[in-house]
XYZ file of C-alpha atoms in Angstrom:
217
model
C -20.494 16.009 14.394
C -17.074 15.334 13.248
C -16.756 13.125 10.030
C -15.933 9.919 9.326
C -12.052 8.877 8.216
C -11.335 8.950 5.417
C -9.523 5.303 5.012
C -8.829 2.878 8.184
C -5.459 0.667 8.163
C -5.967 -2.389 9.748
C -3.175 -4.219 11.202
C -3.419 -8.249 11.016
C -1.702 -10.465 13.281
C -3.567 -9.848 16.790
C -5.778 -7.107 15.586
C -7.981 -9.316 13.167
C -6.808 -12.435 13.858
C -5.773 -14.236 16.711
C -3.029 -14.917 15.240
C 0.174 -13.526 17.762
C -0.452 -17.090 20.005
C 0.494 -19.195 16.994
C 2.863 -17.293 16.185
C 4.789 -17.720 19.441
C 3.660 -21.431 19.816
C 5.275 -22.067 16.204
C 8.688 -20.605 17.951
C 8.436 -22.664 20.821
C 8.346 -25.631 18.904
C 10.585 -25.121 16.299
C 13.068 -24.118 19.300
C 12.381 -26.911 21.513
C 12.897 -28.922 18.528
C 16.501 -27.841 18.931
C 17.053 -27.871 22.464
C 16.303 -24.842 23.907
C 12.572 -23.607 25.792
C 11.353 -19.829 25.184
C 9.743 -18.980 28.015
C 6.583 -17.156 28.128
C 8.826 -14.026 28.978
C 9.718 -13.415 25.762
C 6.567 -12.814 23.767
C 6.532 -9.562 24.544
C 9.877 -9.069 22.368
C 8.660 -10.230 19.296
C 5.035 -9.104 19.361
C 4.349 -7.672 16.432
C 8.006 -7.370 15.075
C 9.167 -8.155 11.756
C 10.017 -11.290 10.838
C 13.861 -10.767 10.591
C 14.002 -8.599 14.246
C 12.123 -11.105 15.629
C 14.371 -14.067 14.430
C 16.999 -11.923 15.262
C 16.165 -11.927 18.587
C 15.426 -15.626 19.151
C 18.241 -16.356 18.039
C 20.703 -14.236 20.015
C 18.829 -15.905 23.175
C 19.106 -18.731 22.210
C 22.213 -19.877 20.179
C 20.877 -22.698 18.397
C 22.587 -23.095 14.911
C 20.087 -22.147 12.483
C 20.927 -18.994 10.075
C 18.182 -16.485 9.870
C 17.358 -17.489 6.715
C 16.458 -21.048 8.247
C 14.872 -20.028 11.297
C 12.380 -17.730 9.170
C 11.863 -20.403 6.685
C 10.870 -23.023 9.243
C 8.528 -20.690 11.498
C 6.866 -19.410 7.842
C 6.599 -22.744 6.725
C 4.622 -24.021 10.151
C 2.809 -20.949 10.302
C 1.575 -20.425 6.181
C -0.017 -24.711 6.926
C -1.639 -23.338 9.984
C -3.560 -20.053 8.645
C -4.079 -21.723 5.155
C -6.617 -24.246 7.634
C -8.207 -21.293 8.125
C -8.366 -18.964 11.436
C -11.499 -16.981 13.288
C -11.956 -13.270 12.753
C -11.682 -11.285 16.294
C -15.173 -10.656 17.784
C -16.163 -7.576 16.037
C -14.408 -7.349 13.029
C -16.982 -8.619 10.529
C -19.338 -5.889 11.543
C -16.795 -3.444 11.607
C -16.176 -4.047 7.694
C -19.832 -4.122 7.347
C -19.981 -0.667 8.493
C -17.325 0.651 6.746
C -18.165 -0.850 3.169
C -21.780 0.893 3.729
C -20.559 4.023 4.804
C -18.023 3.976 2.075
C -14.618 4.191 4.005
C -11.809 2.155 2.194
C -10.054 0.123 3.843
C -6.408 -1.538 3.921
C -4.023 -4.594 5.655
C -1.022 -2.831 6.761
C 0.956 -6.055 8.330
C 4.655 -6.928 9.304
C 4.151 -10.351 8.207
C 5.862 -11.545 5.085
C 3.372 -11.604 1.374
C 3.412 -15.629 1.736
C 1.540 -15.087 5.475
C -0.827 -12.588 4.188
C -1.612 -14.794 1.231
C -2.513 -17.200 3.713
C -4.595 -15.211 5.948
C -6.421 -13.749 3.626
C -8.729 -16.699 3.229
C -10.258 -16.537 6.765
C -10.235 -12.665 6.246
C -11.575 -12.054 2.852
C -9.864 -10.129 0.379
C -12.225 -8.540 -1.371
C -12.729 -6.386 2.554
C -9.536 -4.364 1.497
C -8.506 -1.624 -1.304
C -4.836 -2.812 -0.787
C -2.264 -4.919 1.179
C 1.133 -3.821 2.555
C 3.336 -6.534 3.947
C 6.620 -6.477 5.696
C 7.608 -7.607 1.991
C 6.652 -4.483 0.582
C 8.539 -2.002 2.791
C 12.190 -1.201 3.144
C 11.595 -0.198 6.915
C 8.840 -2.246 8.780
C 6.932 -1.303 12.060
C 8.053 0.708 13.811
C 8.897 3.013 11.259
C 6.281 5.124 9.439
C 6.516 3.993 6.117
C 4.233 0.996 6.132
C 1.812 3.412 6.995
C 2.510 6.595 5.215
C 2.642 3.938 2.127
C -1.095 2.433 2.605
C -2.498 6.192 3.085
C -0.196 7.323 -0.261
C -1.555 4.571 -1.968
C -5.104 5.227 -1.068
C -4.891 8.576 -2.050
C -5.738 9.945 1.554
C -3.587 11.774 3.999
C -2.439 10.269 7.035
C -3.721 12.640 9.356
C -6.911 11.315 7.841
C -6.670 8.164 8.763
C -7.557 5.967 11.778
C -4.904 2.373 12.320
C -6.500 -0.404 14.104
C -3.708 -1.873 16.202
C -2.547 -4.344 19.012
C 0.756 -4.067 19.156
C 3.374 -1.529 21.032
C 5.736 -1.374 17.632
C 2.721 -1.092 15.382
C 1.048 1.821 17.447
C 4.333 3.677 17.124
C 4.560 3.371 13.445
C 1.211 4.738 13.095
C 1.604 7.468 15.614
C 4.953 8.493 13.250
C 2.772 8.567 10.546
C 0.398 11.013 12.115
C -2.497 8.712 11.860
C -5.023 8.677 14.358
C -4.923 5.340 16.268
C -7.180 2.856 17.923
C -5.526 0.776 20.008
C -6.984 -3.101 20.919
C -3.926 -4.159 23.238
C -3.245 -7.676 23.055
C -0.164 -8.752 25.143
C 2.156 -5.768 25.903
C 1.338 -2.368 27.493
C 0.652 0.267 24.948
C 2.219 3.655 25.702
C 0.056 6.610 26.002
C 0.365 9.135 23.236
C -1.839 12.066 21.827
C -2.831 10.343 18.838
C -3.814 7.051 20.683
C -7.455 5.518 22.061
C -7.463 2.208 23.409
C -10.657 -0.333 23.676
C -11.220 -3.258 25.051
C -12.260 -5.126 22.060
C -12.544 -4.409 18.300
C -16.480 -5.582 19.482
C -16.889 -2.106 21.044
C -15.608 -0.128 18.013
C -18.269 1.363 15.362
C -17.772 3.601 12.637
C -19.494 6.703 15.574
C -16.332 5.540 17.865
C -13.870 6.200 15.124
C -15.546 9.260 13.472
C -15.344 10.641 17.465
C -11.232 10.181 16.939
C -11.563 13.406 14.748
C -13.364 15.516 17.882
């Protein structure tokens, strides 16, 4: 039987929260608010993005004049009130921990949001569930480049290859997969390419510590 890994990454925003529709809702607002609608079209570019691609991006569609520096600040501010009311775990993730912390696997948050939105999540999430946190503050290049994750398995003292990433996200996956990590893959609103080194399930409800120790078959 193969063994467990030896650390699991989790990502945050759509993976153990439902966070990615508040997110976008937030946007809509904040844009509206200036005159111009996002359509529903558009999610799919800043799913799971960095902060500053993603502003970068609603901005050149939409012209309004905000710098980046605003636009960030405003969608931070909305979202950092709404997650510090608290927010639901995804089905599934509670027990997932459970298992983990009893089979002794470490865990870690490896997220593309800023320190001030993990801060804020962290209250619904707990913590005391992770060894470490990386945020998109903590990086020099975000998702989809490897470092976010090559940093969480350095840090943890385990090598990539021996981890498994929990993801949702196309630009998350693809870090991950450039890190080497194994990766379980709980789409949430884009199409996830297929790749070697990805699995994909339905919900994070259906994954056990057996379904990632079978990553390593």
């Amino acid at each position: 039987m193969p063994t467990p890994p030896e650390a699991v990454l989790f990502d945050m925003d759509g993976t153990l929260i439902d966070s990615e529709p508040l997110w976008f809702d937030t946007e809509m607002s904040i844009l509206a608010d200036h005159g111009f609608l996002l359509g529903r079209e558009h999610w799919v570019n800043v799913l799971g993005k960095p902060n500053d691609v993603a502003v970068r991006y609603l901005l050149d569609i939409s012209g309004i004049a905000l710098t980046p520096e605003q636009l960030n600040q405003r969608i931070e501010d909305a979202m950092v009130a709404r997650l510090s009311e608290g927010i639901e775990l995804v089905p599934g993730a509670k027990e997932l921990f459970i298992e983990l912390e009893a089979a002794g696997v470490p865990t870690a948050l490896v997220t593309a949001s800023s320190r001030r939105i993990v801060e804020a999540s962290l209250g619904s999430i707990g913590a005391d569930r992770f060894r470490l946190t990386i945020s998109g503050d903590d990086v020099t290049n975000g998702k989809p480049h490897p470092e976010p994750y090559l940093a969480a398995a350095r840090e943890l003292g385990v090598h990539p290859t021996r981890c498994v990433v929990i993801e949702d996200s196309p630009n998350g996956s693809r870090s991950a997969t450039a890190a080497g990590c194994r990766v379980l893959v709980v789409p949430h609103a884009a199409p996830i390419e297929p790749h070697p080194l990805i699995s994909v399930a339905g919900s994070l409800a259906e994954v056990g510590i057996d379904r990632l120790r079978g990553l390593f078959a």
